[in-house]
Amino acid sequence: MKNTPIHEWHLPGIPDNFTVHIKRDDMTGCSVSGNKIRKLEFLLADAIDKGCKHVITCGGIQSNHVRTTAIAATQLGLKVHLVLRSMDVQKAEDVPCSGNLMLSRLCGAALYIVPSLPGGGPVKYVDHLKPRMKKIEEHIRLQKNEKSYLMPIGGSTNIGLFGYIGTFQELISQDLFEKYDDIVICCGSGGSTAGLAIANYLTGTKVKIHAICVCDDEGYFYNHIDQALQEVGLTDVKARDIVDIISGHKGHGYAISTQDELE
């Protein structure tokens, strides 16, 4: 995978003594996706190393992570199973064939739709998606005697976070310490944020990491990163010490746009 360039971002209203740059992770050199492939590079290697024939993951019905996983895993000869949550789809014939979902269909991925709860309650990973993924895993084991690799939302695991630990090393080679004071990232599942924050902590730098929530809230992501820290053996530090997570900018909710925004 190619290193991605850093370009200055000329935003209106920026003070004269302040600059904003953007790391172009849409230019990883992978036709599958931009930043998603960084985590999948490690996750799919782990799946193959463990002898898995199937990959089971989950997300929103038009999830970028889900689409990228479907394409990359299919290219590696793995069978893909996608557990998708949707507020609009209640039955199989209503499943759309557009956008990311169309690409997942073209890969031959098996789709499992989880509609919104009675009363419109949110479908959560731990309570609703993960149990379904475990049932699919068990069914495959009983029917085919084959192993499955379960990948949570966004591929945010202690394996996937190495994608952005590697990104931090890349940033160092691009003069991170000499040119920049802060890193700002969008936070949708927490894995990329955790990788950057852990790498920054381990190097002992004074660069500050800020993550803007696009779903859930800061409490959810602090808990997620605390768990990641425990899993990799960093028990002497808390998420709140190494990353600033900021809520209040997700609008009406994840993947919900207003008409003004669309126009």
PDB file of C-alpha atoms in Angstrom:
ATOM      1  CA  MET A   1       0.000   0.000   0.000  1.00  0.00           C
ATOM      2  CA  LYS A   2       1.289   3.436  -0.911  1.00  0.00           C
ATOM      3  CA  ASN A   3       2.051   6.169   1.609  1.00  0.00           C
ATOM      4  CA  THR A   4      -0.567   8.883   1.261  1.00  0.00           C
ATOM      5  CA  PRO A   5       0.422  12.531   0.781  1.00  0.00           C
ATOM      6  CA  ILE A   6      -0.383  15.445   3.074  1.00  0.00           C
ATOM      7  CA  HIS A   7      -1.851  18.501   1.355  1.00  0.00           C
ATOM      8  CA  GLU A   8      -2.518  21.954   2.758  1.00  0.00           C
ATOM      9  CA  TRP A   9      -6.219  22.619   3.092  1.00  0.00           C
ATOM     10  CA  HIS A  10      -7.116  26.226   2.334  1.00  0.00           C
ATOM     11  CA  LEU A  11     -10.237  26.694   4.423  1.00  0.00           C
ATOM     12  CA  PRO A  12     -11.922  30.114   4.642  1.00  0.00           C
ATOM     13  CA  GLY A  13     -11.464  32.073   7.850  1.00  0.00           C
ATOM     14  CA  ILE A  14      -8.224  30.405   8.966  1.00  0.00           C
ATOM     15  CA  PRO A  15      -6.010  32.830  10.975  1.00  0.00           C
ATOM     16  CA  ASP A  16      -2.762  33.924   9.349  1.00  0.00           C
ATOM     17  CA  ASN A  17      -0.608  32.096  11.910  1.00  0.00           C
ATOM     18  CA  PHE A  18      -2.563  28.829  11.622  1.00  0.00           C
ATOM     19  CA  THR A  19      -2.560  26.131   8.935  1.00  0.00           C
ATOM     20  CA  VAL A  20      -4.705  23.071   8.274  1.00  0.00           C
ATOM     21  CA  HIS A  21      -3.462  20.075   6.308  1.00  0.00           C
ATOM     22  CA  ILE A  22      -5.267  16.899   5.270  1.00  0.00           C
ATOM     23  CA  LYS A  23      -3.762  13.433   4.960  1.00  0.00           C
ATOM     24  CA  ARG A  24      -5.136  11.970   1.747  1.00  0.00           C
ATOM     25  CA  ASP A  25      -6.065   8.470   2.833  1.00  0.00           C
ATOM     26  CA  ASP A  26      -8.375   8.349  -0.156  1.00  0.00           C
ATOM     27  CA  MET A  27      -5.123   7.838  -2.092  1.00  0.00           C
ATOM     28  CA  THR A  28      -3.836   4.603  -0.553  1.00  0.00           C
ATOM     29  CA  GLY A  29      -3.447   3.180  -4.065  1.00  0.00           C
ATOM     30  CA  CYS A  30      -6.206   0.672  -3.388  1.00  0.00           C
ATOM     31  CA  SER A  31      -9.214   0.692  -5.693  1.00  0.00           C
ATOM     32  CA  VAL A  32     -11.247  -0.941  -2.930  1.00  0.00           C
ATOM     33  CA  SER A  33     -11.293   2.004  -0.551  1.00  0.00           C
ATOM     34  CA  GLY A  34      -9.263   4.618   1.222  1.00  0.00           C
ATOM     35  CA  ASN A  35      -8.563   4.342   4.923  1.00  0.00           C
ATOM     36  CA  LYS A  36     -10.566   1.134   5.480  1.00  0.00           C
ATOM     37  CA  ILE A  37      -7.926  -0.974   3.805  1.00  0.00           C
ATOM     38  CA  ARG A  38      -5.364  -0.061   6.494  1.00  0.00           C
ATOM     39  CA  LYS A  39      -7.172  -2.120   9.112  1.00  0.00           C
ATOM     40  CA  LEU A  40      -8.197  -4.862   6.678  1.00  0.00           C
ATOM     41  CA  GLU A  41      -4.569  -5.418   5.714  1.00  0.00           C
ATOM     42  CA  PHE A  42      -4.036  -6.830   9.218  1.00  0.00           C
ATOM     43  CA  LEU A  43      -7.483  -8.316   9.841  1.00  0.00           C
ATOM     44  CA  LEU A  44      -7.677 -10.391   6.654  1.00  0.00           C
ATOM     45  CA  ALA A  45      -4.092 -11.574   7.136  1.00  0.00           C
ATOM     46  CA  ASP A  46      -5.164 -12.760  10.594  1.00  0.00           C
ATOM     47  CA  ALA A  47      -8.217 -14.519   9.104  1.00  0.00           C
ATOM     48  CA  ILE A  48      -6.076 -16.395   6.573  1.00  0.00           C
ATOM     49  CA  ASP A  49      -3.447 -17.239   9.198  1.00  0.00           C
ATOM     50  CA  LYS A  50      -6.173 -18.807  11.351  1.00  0.00           C
ATOM     51  CA  GLY A  51      -7.418 -20.937   8.457  1.00  0.00           C
ATOM     52  CA  CYS A  52     -10.793 -19.218   8.123  1.00  0.00           C
ATOM     53  CA  LYS A  53     -12.850 -19.733   4.973  1.00  0.00           C
ATOM     54  CA  HIS A  54     -15.560 -17.204   5.846  1.00  0.00           C
ATOM     55  CA  VAL A  55     -15.575 -13.577   7.002  1.00  0.00           C
ATOM     56  CA  ILE A  56     -18.575 -12.271   8.945  1.00  0.00           C
ATOM     57  CA  THR A  57     -18.861  -8.549   9.590  1.00  0.00           C
ATOM     58  CA  CYS A  58     -21.551  -5.957  10.191  1.00  0.00           C
ATOM     59  CA  GLY A  59     -22.534  -2.334   9.842  1.00  0.00           C
ATOM     60  CA  GLY A  60     -25.063   0.018   8.302  1.00  0.00           C
ATOM     61  CA  ILE A  61     -26.716  -1.064   5.082  1.00  0.00           C
ATOM     62  CA  GLN A  62     -24.504   1.309   3.031  1.00  0.00           C
ATOM     63  CA  SER A  63     -21.397   0.933   5.229  1.00  0.00           C
ATOM     64  CA  ASN A  64     -18.031   1.682   3.613  1.00  0.00           C
ATOM     65  CA  HIS A  65     -16.355  -0.846   5.907  1.00  0.00           C
ATOM     66  CA  VAL A  66     -18.803  -3.562   4.895  1.00  0.00           C
ATOM     67  CA  ARG A  67     -18.347  -2.881   1.172  1.00  0.00           C
ATOM     68  CA  THR A  68     -14.563  -2.785   1.462  1.00  0.00           C
ATOM     69  CA  THR A  69     -14.498  -6.023   3.446  1.00  0.00           C
ATOM     70  CA  ALA A  70     -16.736  -7.717   0.877  1.00  0.00           C
ATOM     71  CA  ILE A  71     -14.467  -6.780  -2.027  1.00  0.00           C
ATOM     72  CA  ALA A  72     -11.112  -7.404  -0.328  1.00  0.00           C
ATOM     73  CA  ALA A  73     -12.150 -10.729   1.224  1.00  0.00           C
ATOM     74  CA  THR A  74     -13.642 -11.964  -2.051  1.00  0.00           C
ATOM     75  CA  GLN A  75     -10.401 -11.119  -3.842  1.00  0.00           C
ATOM     76  CA  LEU A  76      -8.626 -13.362  -1.320  1.00  0.00           C
ATOM     77  CA  GLY A  77     -11.033 -16.244  -1.934  1.00  0.00           C
ATOM     78  CA  LEU A  78     -12.991 -15.900   1.303  1.00  0.00           C
ATOM     79  CA  LYS A  79     -16.782 -16.178   1.485  1.00  0.00           C
ATOM     80  CA  VAL A  80     -18.365 -13.022   2.903  1.00  0.00           C
ATOM     81  CA  HIS A  81     -21.386 -12.705   5.199  1.00  0.00           C
ATOM     82  CA  LEU A  82     -22.745  -9.220   5.970  1.00  0.00           C
ATOM     83  CA  VAL A  83     -25.063  -8.474   8.882  1.00  0.00           C
ATOM     84  CA  LEU A  84     -26.636  -5.118   8.029  1.00  0.00           C
ATOM     85  CA  ARG A  85     -28.773  -2.868  10.177  1.00  0.00           C
ATOM     86  CA  SER A  86     -31.359  -0.680   8.497  1.00  0.00           C
ATOM     87  CA  MET A  87     -34.107   1.640   9.673  1.00  0.00           C
ATOM     88  CA  ASP A  88     -35.924   1.480   6.321  1.00  0.00           C
ATOM     89  CA  VAL A  89     -35.774  -2.165   5.248  1.00  0.00           C
ATOM     90  CA  GLN A  90     -38.137  -4.546   7.003  1.00  0.00           C
ATOM     91  CA  LYS A  91     -38.242  -7.478   4.532  1.00  0.00           C
ATOM     92  CA  ALA A  92     -35.947  -9.074   1.965  1.00  0.00           C
ATOM     93  CA  GLU A  93     -37.678  -7.698  -1.138  1.00  0.00           C
ATOM     94  CA  ASP A  94     -37.076  -4.148   0.096  1.00  0.00           C
ATOM     95  CA  VAL A  95     -33.275  -4.522   0.142  1.00  0.00           C
ATOM     96  CA  PRO A  96     -31.890  -1.938  -2.319  1.00  0.00           C
ATOM     97  CA  CYS A  97     -29.402  -2.603  -5.086  1.00  0.00           C
ATOM     98  CA  SER A  98     -27.507   0.673  -5.133  1.00  0.00           C
ATOM     99  CA  GLY A  99     -24.366   2.298  -3.779  1.00  0.00           C
ATOM    100  CA  ASN A 100     -22.131   0.194  -1.544  1.00  0.00           C
ATOM    101  CA  LEU A 101     -24.762  -2.504  -1.228  1.00  0.00           C
ATOM    102  CA  MET A 102     -24.712  -3.089  -4.986  1.00  0.00           C
ATOM    103  CA  LEU A 103     -20.941  -3.667  -4.863  1.00  0.00           C
ATOM    104  CA  SER A 104     -21.360  -6.096  -1.967  1.00  0.00           C
ATOM    105  CA  ARG A 105     -23.999  -7.960  -3.973  1.00  0.00           C
ATOM    106  CA  LEU A 106     -21.683  -8.148  -6.993  1.00  0.00           C
ATOM    107  CA  CYS A 107     -19.130  -9.883  -4.759  1.00  0.00           C
ATOM    108  CA  GLY A 108     -21.679 -12.586  -3.977  1.00  0.00           C
ATOM    109  CA  ALA A 109     -21.823 -11.666  -0.308  1.00  0.00           C
ATOM    110  CA  ALA A 110     -24.562 -13.251   1.775  1.00  0.00           C
ATOM    111  CA  LEU A 111     -26.758 -10.506   3.256  1.00  0.00           C
ATOM    112  CA  TYR A 112     -28.576 -10.650   6.582  1.00  0.00           C
ATOM    113  CA  ILE A 113     -30.801  -7.638   7.306  1.00  0.00           C
ATOM    114  CA  VAL A 114     -31.485  -6.562  10.887  1.00  0.00           C
ATOM    115  CA  PRO A 115     -34.428  -4.108  10.845  1.00  0.00           C
ATOM    116  CA  SER A 116     -34.972  -1.427  13.439  1.00  0.00           C
ATOM    117  CA  LEU A 117     -36.478  -2.549  16.725  1.00  0.00           C
ATOM    118  CA  PRO A 118     -40.201  -2.199  17.499  1.00  0.00           C
ATOM    119  CA  GLY A 119     -40.796   1.422  18.345  1.00  0.00           C
ATOM    120  CA  GLY A 120     -37.764   2.523  16.335  1.00  0.00           C
ATOM    121  CA  GLY A 121     -35.134   1.684  18.930  1.00  0.00           C
ATOM    122  CA  PRO A 122     -31.504   1.525  17.790  1.00  0.00           C
ATOM    123  CA  VAL A 123     -29.929  -1.758  16.696  1.00  0.00           C
ATOM    124  CA  LYS A 124     -26.736  -2.121  18.756  1.00  0.00           C
ATOM    125  CA  TYR A 125     -23.661  -4.197  18.012  1.00  0.00           C
ATOM    126  CA  VAL A 126     -23.307  -6.042  21.319  1.00  0.00           C
ATOM    127  CA  ASP A 127     -27.024  -6.646  21.903  1.00  0.00           C
ATOM    128  CA  HIS A 128     -28.275  -7.351  18.378  1.00  0.00           C
ATOM    129  CA  LEU A 129     -25.627  -7.664  15.652  1.00  0.00           C
ATOM    130  CA  LYS A 130     -22.962  -9.718  17.434  1.00  0.00           C
ATOM    131  CA  PRO A 131     -25.410 -12.467  18.547  1.00  0.00           C
ATOM    132  CA  ARG A 132     -26.573 -12.853  14.930  1.00  0.00           C
ATOM    133  CA  MET A 133     -22.981 -13.064  13.733  1.00  0.00           C
ATOM    134  CA  LYS A 134     -22.305 -15.815  16.283  1.00  0.00           C
ATOM    135  CA  LYS A 135     -25.361 -17.751  15.045  1.00  0.00           C
ATOM    136  CA  ILE A 136     -24.100 -17.542  11.445  1.00  0.00           C
ATOM    137  CA  GLU A 137     -20.682 -18.736  12.593  1.00  0.00           C
ATOM    138  CA  GLU A 138     -22.221 -21.711  14.383  1.00  0.00           C
ATOM    139  CA  HIS A 139     -24.426 -22.581  11.397  1.00  0.00           C
ATOM    140  CA  ILE A 140     -21.405 -22.594   9.061  1.00  0.00           C
ATOM    141  CA  ARG A 141     -19.456 -24.754  11.504  1.00  0.00           C
ATOM    142  CA  LEU A 142     -22.248 -27.309  11.783  1.00  0.00           C
ATOM    143  CA  GLN A 143     -23.159 -27.368   8.079  1.00  0.00           C
ATOM    144  CA  LYS A 144     -19.706 -27.141   6.474  1.00  0.00           C
ATOM    145  CA  ASN A 145     -17.197 -27.739   9.272  1.00  0.00           C
ATOM    146  CA  GLU A 146     -15.413 -24.524   8.241  1.00  0.00           C
ATOM    147  CA  LYS A 147     -14.015 -21.684  10.340  1.00  0.00           C
ATOM    148  CA  SER A 148     -15.319 -18.119  10.240  1.00  0.00           C
ATOM    149  CA  TYR A 149     -13.589 -14.870  11.128  1.00  0.00           C
ATOM    150  CA  LEU A 150     -15.844 -12.433  12.997  1.00  0.00           C
ATOM    151  CA  MET A 151     -15.084  -8.780  12.467  1.00  0.00           C
ATOM    152  CA  PRO A 152     -16.952  -6.110  14.492  1.00  0.00           C
ATOM    153  CA  ILE A 153     -18.204  -2.769  13.215  1.00  0.00           C
ATOM    154  CA  GLY A 154     -15.442  -0.907  11.424  1.00  0.00           C
ATOM    155  CA  GLY A 155     -12.967  -3.740  11.993  1.00  0.00           C
ATOM    156  CA  SER A 156     -12.088  -2.071  15.274  1.00  0.00           C
ATOM    157  CA  THR A 157     -10.172  -4.754  17.155  1.00  0.00           C
ATOM    158  CA  ASN A 158      -6.757  -5.028  18.765  1.00  0.00           C
ATOM    159  CA  ILE A 159      -5.582  -6.454  15.418  1.00  0.00           C
ATOM    160  CA  GLY A 160      -7.185  -3.757  13.273  1.00  0.00           C
ATOM    161  CA  LEU A 161      -5.763  -0.895  15.313  1.00  0.00           C
ATOM    162  CA  PHE A 162      -2.300  -1.754  13.969  1.00  0.00           C
ATOM    163  CA  GLY A 163      -3.462  -0.233  10.689  1.00  0.00           C
ATOM    164  CA  TYR A 164      -3.319   3.205  12.248  1.00  0.00           C
ATOM    165  CA  ILE A 165      -0.334   2.505  14.436  1.00  0.00           C
ATOM    166  CA  GLY A 166       1.368   2.008  11.087  1.00  0.00           C
ATOM    167  CA  THR A 167      -0.171   5.244   9.842  1.00  0.00           C
ATOM    168  CA  PHE A 168       1.428   7.092  12.743  1.00  0.00           C
ATOM    169  CA  GLN A 169       4.827   5.719  11.720  1.00  0.00           C
ATOM    170  CA  GLU A 170       4.086   7.021   8.237  1.00  0.00           C
ATOM    171  CA  LEU A 171       3.225  10.448   9.655  1.00  0.00           C
ATOM    172  CA  ILE A 172       6.549  10.533  11.509  1.00  0.00           C
ATOM    173  CA  SER A 173       8.335   9.993   8.191  1.00  0.00           C
ATOM    174  CA  GLN A 174       6.346  12.967   6.858  1.00  0.00           C
ATOM    175  CA  ASP A 175       7.743  15.299   9.544  1.00  0.00           C
ATOM    176  CA  LEU A 176       4.794  15.053  11.937  1.00  0.00           C
ATOM    177  CA  PHE A 177       6.786  16.237  14.949  1.00  0.00           C
ATOM    178  CA  GLU A 178       8.407  19.150  13.145  1.00  0.00           C
ATOM    179  CA  LYS A 179       5.348  20.511  11.310  1.00  0.00           C
ATOM    180  CA  TYR A 180       2.198  19.729  13.291  1.00  0.00           C
ATOM    181  CA  ASP A 181       0.763  20.191  16.787  1.00  0.00           C
ATOM    182  CA  ASP A 182      -2.598  18.390  16.508  1.00  0.00           C
ATOM    183  CA  ILE A 183      -4.210  15.510  14.629  1.00  0.00           C
ATOM    184  CA  VAL A 184      -7.989  15.569  14.104  1.00  0.00           C
ATOM    185  CA  ILE A 185      -9.847  12.451  12.924  1.00  0.00           C
ATOM    186  CA  CYS A 186     -13.489  11.433  12.509  1.00  0.00           C
ATOM    187  CA  CYS A 187     -14.500   8.660  14.903  1.00  0.00           C
ATOM    188  CA  GLY A 188     -17.130   6.149  13.769  1.00  0.00           C
ATOM    189  CA  SER A 189     -16.045   2.875  15.372  1.00  0.00           C
ATOM    190  CA  GLY A 190     -12.980   3.903  17.384  1.00  0.00           C
ATOM    191  CA  GLY A 191     -10.324   1.675  15.828  1.00  0.00           C
ATOM    192  CA  SER A 192      -8.471   4.313  13.821  1.00  0.00           C
ATOM    193  CA  THR A 193      -8.620   6.734  16.748  1.00  0.00           C
ATOM    194  CA  ALA A 194      -7.292   4.063  19.109  1.00  0.00           C
ATOM    195  CA  GLY A 195      -4.411   3.245  16.771  1.00  0.00           C
ATOM    196  CA  LEU A 196      -3.307   6.857  16.437  1.00  0.00           C
ATOM    197  CA  ALA A 197      -3.720   7.600  20.144  1.00  0.00           C
ATOM    198  CA  ILE A 198      -1.781   4.509  21.245  1.00  0.00           C
ATOM    199  CA  ALA A 199       1.042   5.140  18.776  1.00  0.00           C
ATOM    200  CA  ASN A 200       1.248   8.776  19.864  1.00  0.00           C
ATOM    201  CA  TYR A 201       1.344   7.725  23.523  1.00  0.00           C
ATOM    202  CA  LEU A 202       4.075   5.154  22.944  1.00  0.00           C
ATOM    203  CA  THR A 203       6.310   7.681  21.191  1.00  0.00           C
ATOM    204  CA  GLY A 204       5.902  10.157  24.059  1.00  0.00           C
ATOM    205  CA  THR A 205       5.248  13.107  21.764  1.00  0.00           C
ATOM    206  CA  LYS A 206       3.422  16.332  22.550  1.00  0.00           C
ATOM    207  CA  VAL A 207       1.140  16.000  19.518  1.00  0.00           C
ATOM    208  CA  LYS A 208      -2.516  16.105  20.595  1.00  0.00           C
ATOM    209  CA  ILE A 209      -5.073  13.659  19.137  1.00  0.00           C
ATOM    210  CA  HIS A 210      -8.677  14.861  18.706  1.00  0.00           C
ATOM    211  CA  ALA A 211     -11.540  12.649  17.491  1.00  0.00           C
ATOM    212  CA  ILE A 212     -14.911  13.986  16.295  1.00  0.00           C
ATOM    213  CA  CYS A 213     -17.775  11.554  16.908  1.00  0.00           C
ATOM    214  CA  VAL A 214     -19.975  10.782  13.907  1.00  0.00           C
ATOM    215  CA  CYS A 215     -22.150   8.465  15.992  1.00  0.00           C
ATOM    216  CA  ASP A 216     -22.640   7.452  19.637  1.00  0.00           C
ATOM    217  CA  ASP A 217     -20.877   9.795  22.109  1.00  0.00           C
ATOM    218  CA  GLU A 218     -17.559  10.393  23.851  1.00  0.00           C
ATOM    219  CA  GLY A 219     -18.386   8.017  26.709  1.00  0.00           C
ATOM    220  CA  TYR A 220     -18.884   5.107  24.310  1.00  0.00           C
ATOM    221  CA  PHE A 221     -15.580   5.717  22.531  1.00  0.00           C
ATOM    222  CA  TYR A 222     -13.571   6.324  25.693  1.00  0.00           C
ATOM    223  CA  ASN A 223     -14.811   2.948  26.944  1.00  0.00           C
ATOM    224  CA  HIS A 224     -13.903   1.314  23.627  1.00  0.00           C
ATOM    225  CA  ILE A 225     -10.370   2.718  23.659  1.00  0.00           C
ATOM    226  CA  ASP A 226      -9.920   1.807  27.342  1.00  0.00           C
ATOM    227  CA  GLN A 227     -10.763  -1.779  26.372  1.00  0.00           C
ATOM    228  CA  ALA A 228      -8.240  -1.646  23.499  1.00  0.00           C
ATOM    229  CA  LEU A 229      -5.574  -0.395  25.901  1.00  0.00           C
ATOM    230  CA  GLN A 230      -6.251  -3.318  28.235  1.00  0.00           C
ATOM    231  CA  GLU A 231      -6.135  -5.827  25.367  1.00  0.00           C
ATOM    232  CA  VAL A 232      -2.698  -4.660  24.197  1.00  0.00           C
ATOM    233  CA  GLY A 233      -1.287  -4.594  27.728  1.00  0.00           C
ATOM    234  CA  LEU A 234      -1.232  -0.832  28.344  1.00  0.00           C
ATOM    235  CA  THR A 235      -2.775  -0.926  31.793  1.00  0.00           C
ATOM    236  CA  ASP A 236      -1.113   2.197  33.181  1.00  0.00           C
ATOM    237  CA  VAL A 237      -2.987   4.721  31.006  1.00  0.00           C
ATOM    238  CA  LYS A 238      -6.595   5.681  30.294  1.00  0.00           C
ATOM    239  CA  ALA A 239      -8.184   6.787  27.030  1.00  0.00           C
ATOM    240  CA  ARG A 240      -8.985  10.224  28.449  1.00  0.00           C
ATOM    241  CA  ASP A 241      -5.255  10.767  28.999  1.00  0.00           C
ATOM    242  CA  ILE A 242      -4.284  10.193  25.365  1.00  0.00           C
ATOM    243  CA  VAL A 243      -7.154  11.410  23.182  1.00  0.00           C
ATOM    244  CA  ASP A 244      -9.706  14.229  23.181  1.00  0.00           C
ATOM    245  CA  ILE A 245     -13.053  12.882  21.952  1.00  0.00           C
ATOM    246  CA  ILE A 246     -15.569  15.525  20.919  1.00  0.00           C
ATOM    247  CA  SER A 247     -19.342  15.090  20.562  1.00  0.00           C
ATOM    248  CA  GLY A 248     -21.993  17.462  19.272  1.00  0.00           C
ATOM    249  CA  HIS A 249     -21.265  17.422  15.549  1.00  0.00           C
ATOM    250  CA  LYS A 250     -23.198  14.416  14.229  1.00  0.00           C
ATOM    251  CA  GLY A 251     -26.313  16.342  13.245  1.00  0.00           C
ATOM    252  CA  HIS A 252     -29.443  14.195  13.109  1.00  0.00           C
ATOM    253  CA  GLY A 253     -27.380  11.006  13.375  1.00  0.00           C
ATOM    254  CA  TYR A 254     -25.039   8.675  11.546  1.00  0.00           C
ATOM    255  CA  ALA A 255     -25.593   8.678   7.760  1.00  0.00           C
ATOM    256  CA  ILE A 256     -28.610  10.989   8.106  1.00  0.00           C
ATOM    257  CA  SER A 257     -28.285  14.117   5.975  1.00  0.00           C
ATOM    258  CA  THR A 258     -30.529  17.154   5.839  1.00  0.00           C
ATOM    259  CA  GLN A 259     -31.799  18.408   2.491  1.00  0.00           C
ATOM    260  CA  ASP A 260     -29.611  21.522   2.808  1.00  0.00           C
ATOM    261  CA  GLU A 261     -26.526  19.351   3.271  1.00  0.00           C
ATOM    262  CA  LEU A 262     -27.383  17.244   0.232  1.00  0.00           C
ATOM    263  CA  GLU A 263     -27.884  20.344  -1.901  1.00  0.00           C
TER     264      GLU A 263
END
